[in-house]
Amino acid sequence: MSQLIQELRGQHQWLVQQLTAIQADPKQAPETLRSVRKALVAHLGKEDKQLYPVLQAVGDVDPKMKQIYNHFSGEMAQISQDALKFIEKYSGKQPKL
């Protein structure tokens, strides 16, 4: 699990670096956002398949963790949807959500 967490954190850092790079070269925003979208979709899929099931299983035996998981998963679903809409808007493509 710690390897997965390290990998996810590394992906977070890469995503932040890419978004920060847009400030340095705004003309590259559409292209950069398209690569960010691809990476973000893969990242979210990895979280959905490998991270959240483990957190949910822990929540099945720990009521406090279940409450945290439920709050976190709902919040992340909304953030993910909003992030993808933003990327679609500014990458020059129409939303496909």
Short mmCIF file of N, CA, C and O in Angstrom, two decimals:
data_model
loop_
_atom_site.label_atom_id
_atom_site.label_comp_id
_atom_site.label_asym_id
_atom_site.label_seq_id
_atom_site.Cartn_x
_atom_site.Cartn_y
_atom_site.Cartn_z
N MET A 1 0.82 -1.20 0.00
CA MET A 1 0.00 0.00 0.00
C MET A 1 0.87 1.26 0.00
O MET A 1 0.52 2.23 -0.65
N SER A 2 2.00 1.22 0.72
CA SER A 2 2.84 2.42 0.76
C SER A 2 3.42 2.73 -0.62
O SER A 2 3.61 3.90 -0.96
N GLN A 3 3.67 1.71 -1.43
CA GLN A 3 4.16 1.94 -2.79
C GLN A 3 3.08 2.65 -3.62
O GLN A 3 3.38 3.58 -4.38
N LEU A 4 1.84 2.24 -3.45
CA LEU A 4 0.73 2.88 -4.15
C LEU A 4 0.62 4.35 -3.74
O LEU A 4 0.47 5.23 -4.59
N ILE A 5 0.71 4.61 -2.45
CA ILE A 5 0.62 5.98 -1.95
C ILE A 5 1.75 6.84 -2.52
O ILE A 5 1.52 7.97 -2.96
N GLN A 6 2.95 6.30 -2.57
CA GLN A 6 4.08 7.03 -3.14
C GLN A 6 3.85 7.33 -4.62
O GLN A 6 4.14 8.42 -5.11
N GLU A 7 3.32 6.34 -5.33
CA GLU A 7 3.04 6.52 -6.75
C GLU A 7 1.98 7.60 -6.97
O GLU A 7 2.13 8.48 -7.83
N LEU A 8 0.91 7.55 -6.17
CA LEU A 8 -0.15 8.54 -6.29
C LEU A 8 0.37 9.94 -5.95
O LEU A 8 0.03 10.91 -6.63
N ARG A 9 1.19 10.05 -4.93
CA ARG A 9 1.77 11.35 -4.57
C ARG A 9 2.66 11.88 -5.70
O ARG A 9 2.66 13.07 -5.99
N GLY A 10 3.43 10.99 -6.30
CA GLY A 10 4.26 11.40 -7.44
C GLY A 10 3.40 11.92 -8.59
O GLY A 10 3.77 12.90 -9.24
N GLN A 11 2.29 11.27 -8.82
CA GLN A 11 1.37 11.74 -9.86
C GLN A 11 0.77 13.09 -9.50
O GLN A 11 0.63 13.96 -10.37
N HIS A 12 0.45 13.28 -8.23
CA HIS A 12 -0.05 14.59 -7.78
C HIS A 12 0.98 15.67 -8.08
O HIS A 12 0.64 16.74 -8.60
N GLN A 13 2.24 15.39 -7.76
CA GLN A 13 3.30 16.37 -7.99
C GLN A 13 3.45 16.69 -9.48
O GLN A 13 3.61 17.85 -9.86
N TRP A 14 3.38 15.67 -10.32
CA TRP A 14 3.49 15.88 -11.76
C TRP A 14 2.34 16.75 -12.25
O TRP A 14 2.55 17.67 -13.05
N LEU A 15 1.14 16.46 -11.79
CA LEU A 15 -0.03 17.24 -12.21
C LEU A 15 0.14 18.71 -11.80
O LEU A 15 -0.12 19.61 -12.60
N VAL A 16 0.58 18.95 -10.58
CA VAL A 16 0.80 20.32 -10.12
C VAL A 16 1.88 21.01 -10.97
O VAL A 16 1.73 22.17 -11.37
N GLN A 17 2.96 20.30 -11.28
CA GLN A 17 4.02 20.87 -12.10
C GLN A 17 3.49 21.27 -13.48
O GLN A 17 3.84 22.34 -14.01
N GLN A 18 2.67 20.41 -14.06
CA GLN A 18 2.13 20.71 -15.39
C GLN A 18 1.22 21.93 -15.35
O GLN A 18 1.29 22.79 -16.23
N LEU A 19 0.39 22.01 -14.34
CA LEU A 19 -0.51 23.16 -14.23
C LEU A 19 0.26 24.44 -13.93
O LEU A 19 -0.08 25.51 -14.44
N THR A 20 1.30 24.34 -13.15
CA THR A 20 2.14 25.50 -12.85
C THR A 20 2.88 25.97 -14.10
O THR A 20 3.06 27.16 -14.32
N ALA A 21 3.27 25.03 -14.95
CA ALA A 21 3.99 25.37 -16.18
C ALA A 21 3.13 26.23 -17.12
O ALA A 21 3.67 27.01 -17.91
N ILE A 22 1.84 26.12 -17.02
CA ILE A 22 0.95 26.92 -17.86
C ILE A 22 1.15 28.41 -17.57
O ILE A 22 1.07 29.23 -18.48
N GLN A 23 1.43 28.74 -16.33
CA GLN A 23 1.67 30.14 -15.98
C GLN A 23 2.90 30.68 -16.71
O GLN A 23 2.92 31.84 -17.12
N ALA A 24 3.91 29.86 -16.89
CA ALA A 24 5.14 30.28 -17.56
C ALA A 24 4.94 30.40 -19.07
O ALA A 24 5.59 31.22 -19.72
N ASP A 25 4.03 29.59 -19.63
CA ASP A 25 3.80 29.59 -21.07
C ASP A 25 2.33 29.34 -21.37
O ASP A 25 1.94 28.24 -21.75
N PRO A 26 1.50 30.38 -21.21
CA PRO A 26 0.06 30.21 -21.40
C PRO A 26 -0.34 29.72 -22.80
O PRO A 26 -1.38 29.10 -22.96
N LYS A 27 0.50 29.97 -23.80
CA LYS A 27 0.17 29.52 -25.15
C LYS A 27 0.12 28.00 -25.24
O LYS A 27 -0.53 27.45 -26.13
N GLN A 28 0.81 27.33 -24.34
CA GLN A 28 0.83 25.87 -24.33
C GLN A 28 -0.33 25.28 -23.51
O GLN A 28 -0.41 24.06 -23.38
N ALA A 29 -1.19 26.12 -22.97
CA ALA A 29 -2.26 25.65 -22.08
C ALA A 29 -3.12 24.55 -22.70
O ALA A 29 -3.32 23.51 -22.07
N PRO A 30 -3.65 24.73 -23.91
CA PRO A 30 -4.51 23.66 -24.45
C PRO A 30 -3.81 22.31 -24.55
O PRO A 30 -4.35 21.29 -24.13
N GLU A 31 -2.58 22.31 -25.06
CA GLU A 31 -1.83 21.06 -25.20
C GLU A 31 -1.50 20.46 -23.84
O GLU A 31 -1.65 19.26 -23.61
N THR A 32 -1.05 21.31 -22.92
CA THR A 32 -0.70 20.84 -21.57
C THR A 32 -1.94 20.29 -20.87
O THR A 32 -1.87 19.23 -20.24
N LEU A 33 -3.06 20.97 -21.01
CA LEU A 33 -4.29 20.50 -20.36
C LEU A 33 -4.76 19.17 -20.93
O LEU A 33 -5.31 18.34 -20.21
N ARG A 34 -4.54 18.95 -22.22
CA ARG A 34 -4.91 17.65 -22.79
C ARG A 34 -4.07 16.53 -22.18
O ARG A 34 -4.58 15.45 -21.87
N SER A 35 -2.77 16.78 -21.97
CA SER A 35 -1.94 15.74 -21.35
C SER A 35 -2.29 15.58 -19.87
O SER A 35 -2.27 14.47 -19.34
N VAL A 36 -2.64 16.69 -19.22
CA VAL A 36 -3.07 16.61 -17.82
C VAL A 36 -4.36 15.81 -17.71
O VAL A 36 -4.51 14.98 -16.81
N ARG A 37 -5.28 16.02 -18.64
CA ARG A 37 -6.55 15.28 -18.60
C ARG A 37 -6.30 13.77 -18.71
O ARG A 37 -6.85 12.98 -17.95
N LYS A 38 -5.46 13.40 -19.65
CA LYS A 38 -5.16 11.98 -19.84
C LYS A 38 -4.56 11.38 -18.57
O LYS A 38 -4.96 10.31 -18.12
N ALA A 39 -3.60 12.09 -17.98
CA ALA A 39 -2.95 11.61 -16.75
C ALA A 39 -3.93 11.60 -15.58
O ALA A 39 -3.91 10.68 -14.76
N LEU A 40 -4.78 12.62 -15.50
CA LEU A 40 -5.73 12.71 -14.40
C LEU A 40 -6.76 11.58 -14.47
O LEU A 40 -7.08 10.96 -13.44
N VAL A 41 -7.25 11.27 -15.64
CA VAL A 41 -8.21 10.17 -15.80
C VAL A 41 -7.56 8.85 -15.37
O VAL A 41 -8.18 8.05 -14.65
N ALA A 42 -6.33 8.62 -15.77
CA ALA A 42 -5.62 7.40 -15.37
C ALA A 42 -5.41 7.38 -13.86
O ALA A 42 -5.59 6.34 -13.20
N HIS A 43 -5.05 8.52 -13.30
CA HIS A 43 -4.82 8.63 -11.86
C HIS A 43 -6.11 8.34 -11.08
O HIS A 43 -6.09 7.57 -10.11
N LEU A 44 -7.19 8.94 -11.50
CA LEU A 44 -8.47 8.72 -10.81
C LEU A 44 -8.90 7.25 -10.92
O LEU A 44 -9.44 6.69 -9.96
N GLY A 45 -8.64 6.64 -12.06
CA GLY A 45 -8.96 5.22 -12.22
C GLY A 45 -8.16 4.35 -11.28
O GLY A 45 -8.69 3.40 -10.69
N LYS A 46 -6.90 4.68 -11.10
CA LYS A 46 -6.04 3.93 -10.18
C LYS A 46 -6.55 4.08 -8.75
O LYS A 46 -6.61 3.10 -8.00
N GLU A 47 -6.92 5.30 -8.37
CA GLU A 47 -7.47 5.52 -7.03
C GLU A 47 -8.76 4.70 -6.85
O GLU A 47 -8.96 4.07 -5.81
N ASP A 48 -9.62 4.74 -7.86
CA ASP A 48 -10.89 4.02 -7.78
C ASP A 48 -10.70 2.50 -7.64
O ASP A 48 -11.44 1.83 -6.93
N LYS A 49 -9.71 1.97 -8.34
CA LYS A 49 -9.50 0.52 -8.36
C LYS A 49 -8.62 0.00 -7.23
O LYS A 49 -8.81 -1.12 -6.76
N GLN A 50 -7.64 0.82 -6.81
CA GLN A 50 -6.66 0.29 -5.86
C GLN A 50 -6.70 0.94 -4.48
O GLN A 50 -6.34 0.29 -3.50
N LEU A 51 -7.08 2.20 -4.39
CA LEU A 51 -7.06 2.89 -3.10
C LEU A 51 -8.40 2.83 -2.38
O LEU A 51 -8.48 2.40 -1.23
N TYR A 52 -9.45 3.26 -3.05
CA TYR A 52 -10.75 3.36 -2.38
C TYR A 52 -11.31 2.04 -1.88
O TYR A 52 -11.91 2.00 -0.82
N PRO A 53 -11.12 0.93 -2.60
CA PRO A 53 -11.61 -0.35 -2.04
C PRO A 53 -10.96 -0.71 -0.71
O PRO A 53 -11.62 -1.25 0.18
N VAL A 54 -9.67 -0.39 -0.56
CA VAL A 54 -8.98 -0.67 0.70
C VAL A 54 -9.54 0.23 1.80
O VAL A 54 -9.83 -0.23 2.91
N LEU A 55 -9.71 1.51 1.49
CA LEU A 55 -10.26 2.43 2.49
C LEU A 55 -11.69 2.02 2.88
O LEU A 55 -12.06 2.10 4.05
N GLN A 56 -12.45 1.58 1.90
CA GLN A 56 -13.81 1.14 2.17
C GLN A 56 -13.82 -0.10 3.05
O GLN A 56 -14.63 -0.22 3.98
N ALA A 57 -12.90 -1.03 2.81
CA ALA A 57 -12.83 -2.24 3.62
C ALA A 57 -12.47 -1.91 5.06
O ALA A 57 -13.03 -2.50 6.00
N VAL A 58 -11.56 -0.98 5.26
CA VAL A 58 -11.23 -0.55 6.62
C VAL A 58 -12.45 0.09 7.26
O VAL A 58 -12.74 -0.14 8.44
N GLY A 59 -13.19 0.86 6.48
CA GLY A 59 -14.41 1.48 6.99
C GLY A 59 -15.47 0.48 7.40
O GLY A 59 -16.30 0.77 8.27
N ASP A 60 -15.42 -0.71 6.84
CA ASP A 60 -16.39 -1.74 7.21
C ASP A 60 -16.19 -2.24 8.63
O ASP A 60 -17.12 -2.78 9.24
N VAL A 61 -14.98 -2.07 9.17
CA VAL A 61 -14.71 -2.53 10.54
C VAL A 61 -14.44 -1.38 11.51
O VAL A 61 -14.34 -1.59 12.71
N ASP A 62 -14.33 -0.16 10.98
CA ASP A 62 -14.05 1.00 11.81
C ASP A 62 -15.05 2.11 11.46
O ASP A 62 -14.92 2.75 10.42
N PRO A 63 -16.05 2.33 12.33
CA PRO A 63 -17.09 3.30 12.03
C PRO A 63 -16.57 4.72 11.77
O PRO A 63 -17.09 5.42 10.91
N LYS A 64 -15.55 5.12 12.50
CA LYS A 64 -15.00 6.46 12.28
C LYS A 64 -14.36 6.55 10.90
O LYS A 64 -14.54 7.55 10.19
N MET A 65 -13.62 5.51 10.50
CA MET A 65 -13.01 5.50 9.18
C MET A 65 -14.10 5.46 8.10
O MET A 65 -13.93 6.07 7.04
N LYS A 66 -15.18 4.79 8.35
CA LYS A 66 -16.27 4.74 7.37
C LYS A 66 -16.84 6.14 7.15
O LYS A 66 -17.11 6.53 6.01
N GLN A 67 -16.99 6.88 8.22
CA GLN A 67 -17.50 8.25 8.11
C GLN A 67 -16.52 9.12 7.31
O GLN A 67 -16.94 9.87 6.43
N ILE A 68 -15.24 8.97 7.58
CA ILE A 68 -14.23 9.73 6.85
C ILE A 68 -14.24 9.33 5.38
O ILE A 68 -14.20 10.17 4.48
N TYR A 69 -14.29 8.02 5.12
CA TYR A 69 -14.30 7.53 3.74
C TYR A 69 -15.50 8.07 2.98
O TYR A 69 -15.37 8.53 1.85
N ASN A 70 -16.67 8.00 3.59
CA ASN A 70 -17.89 8.46 2.91
C ASN A 70 -17.80 9.95 2.57
O ASN A 70 -18.15 10.37 1.47
N HIS A 71 -17.31 10.74 3.50
CA HIS A 71 -17.17 12.17 3.25
C HIS A 71 -16.14 12.41 2.15
O HIS A 71 -16.38 13.17 1.20
N PHE A 72 -14.99 11.76 2.27
CA PHE A 72 -13.90 11.94 1.34
C PHE A 72 -14.28 11.50 -0.08
O PHE A 72 -14.03 12.20 -1.05
N SER A 73 -14.92 10.35 -0.20
CA SER A 73 -15.23 9.83 -1.54
C SER A 73 -16.26 10.71 -2.24
O SER A 73 -16.15 10.95 -3.44
N GLY A 74 -17.23 11.22 -1.50
CA GLY A 74 -18.21 12.12 -2.10
C GLY A 74 -17.58 13.42 -2.54
O GLY A 74 -17.87 13.95 -3.63
N GLU A 75 -16.72 13.95 -1.71
CA GLU A 75 -16.03 15.19 -2.03
C GLU A 75 -15.12 15.01 -3.25
O GLU A 75 -15.08 15.87 -4.13
N MET A 76 -14.40 13.92 -3.30
CA MET A 76 -13.48 13.67 -4.41
C MET A 76 -14.24 13.47 -5.72
O MET A 76 -13.75 13.89 -6.78
N ALA A 77 -15.39 12.87 -5.68
CA ALA A 77 -16.18 12.69 -6.90
C ALA A 77 -16.54 14.05 -7.50
O ALA A 77 -16.42 14.26 -8.71
N GLN A 78 -16.94 14.99 -6.65
CA GLN A 78 -17.29 16.33 -7.13
C GLN A 78 -16.07 17.08 -7.64
O GLN A 78 -16.10 17.71 -8.69
N ILE A 79 -14.96 16.99 -6.91
CA ILE A 79 -13.73 17.66 -7.33
C ILE A 79 -13.26 17.12 -8.67
O ILE A 79 -12.87 17.88 -9.57
N SER A 80 -13.32 15.81 -8.84
CA SER A 80 -12.89 15.18 -10.10
C SER A 80 -13.74 15.67 -11.26
O SER A 80 -13.21 16.02 -12.32
N GLN A 81 -15.04 15.70 -11.06
CA GLN A 81 -15.94 16.15 -12.11
C GLN A 81 -15.66 17.61 -12.47
O GLN A 81 -15.58 17.96 -13.65
N ASP A 82 -15.49 18.46 -11.47
CA ASP A 82 -15.22 19.87 -11.71
C ASP A 82 -13.88 20.06 -12.42
O ASP A 82 -13.76 20.89 -13.33
N ALA A 83 -12.87 19.32 -12.01
CA ALA A 83 -11.54 19.44 -12.63
C ALA A 83 -11.59 19.04 -14.10
O ALA A 83 -11.02 19.74 -14.96
N LEU A 84 -12.28 17.96 -14.41
CA LEU A 84 -12.37 17.52 -15.80
C LEU A 84 -13.15 18.52 -16.64
O LEU A 84 -12.78 18.79 -17.79
N LYS A 85 -14.20 19.11 -16.10
CA LYS A 85 -14.94 20.14 -16.84
C LYS A 85 -14.06 21.34 -17.12
O LYS A 85 -14.10 21.90 -18.22
N PHE A 86 -13.27 21.76 -16.13
CA PHE A 86 -12.36 22.89 -16.31
C PHE A 86 -11.35 22.58 -17.41
O PHE A 86 -11.12 23.41 -18.30
N ILE A 87 -10.75 21.41 -17.35
CA ILE A 87 -9.75 21.02 -18.35
C ILE A 87 -10.37 21.00 -19.73
O ILE A 87 -9.79 21.51 -20.70
N GLU A 88 -11.55 20.43 -19.86
CA GLU A 88 -12.22 20.37 -21.16
C GLU A 88 -12.49 21.78 -21.70
O GLU A 88 -12.28 22.06 -22.87
N LYS A 89 -12.92 22.66 -20.82
CA LYS A 89 -13.24 24.03 -21.23
C LYS A 89 -12.01 24.75 -21.78
O LYS A 89 -12.09 25.44 -22.80
N TYR A 90 -10.88 24.60 -21.12
CA TYR A 90 -9.70 25.37 -21.50
C TYR A 90 -8.70 24.60 -22.37
O TYR A 90 -7.68 25.17 -22.77
N SER A 91 -9.00 23.37 -22.70
CA SER A 91 -8.10 22.63 -23.58
C SER A 91 -8.58 22.69 -25.04
O SER A 91 -7.94 22.15 -25.92
N GLY A 92 -9.72 23.34 -25.24
CA GLY A 92 -10.22 23.49 -26.60
C GLY A 92 -11.06 22.33 -27.07
O GLY A 92 -11.35 22.20 -28.24
N LYS A 93 -11.49 21.46 -26.14
CA LYS A 93 -12.34 20.32 -26.50
C LYS A 93 -13.67 20.44 -25.78
O LYS A 93 -13.76 21.03 -24.72
N GLN A 94 -14.68 19.86 -26.35
CA GLN A 94 -15.99 19.85 -25.72
C GLN A 94 -16.03 18.77 -24.64
O GLN A 94 -15.44 17.70 -24.81
N PRO A 95 -16.75 19.02 -23.54
CA PRO A 95 -16.84 18.01 -22.47
C PRO A 95 -17.44 16.70 -22.95
O PRO A 95 -18.34 16.68 -23.78
N LYS A 96 -16.89 15.61 -22.44
CA LYS A 96 -17.38 14.26 -22.75
C LYS A 96 -17.69 13.53 -21.46
O LYS A 96 -17.34 12.38 -21.30
N LEU A 97 -18.31 14.21 -20.52
CA LEU A 97 -18.60 13.60 -19.22
C LEU A 97 -19.95 12.95 -19.21
O LEU A 97 -20.86 13.28 -19.79
#
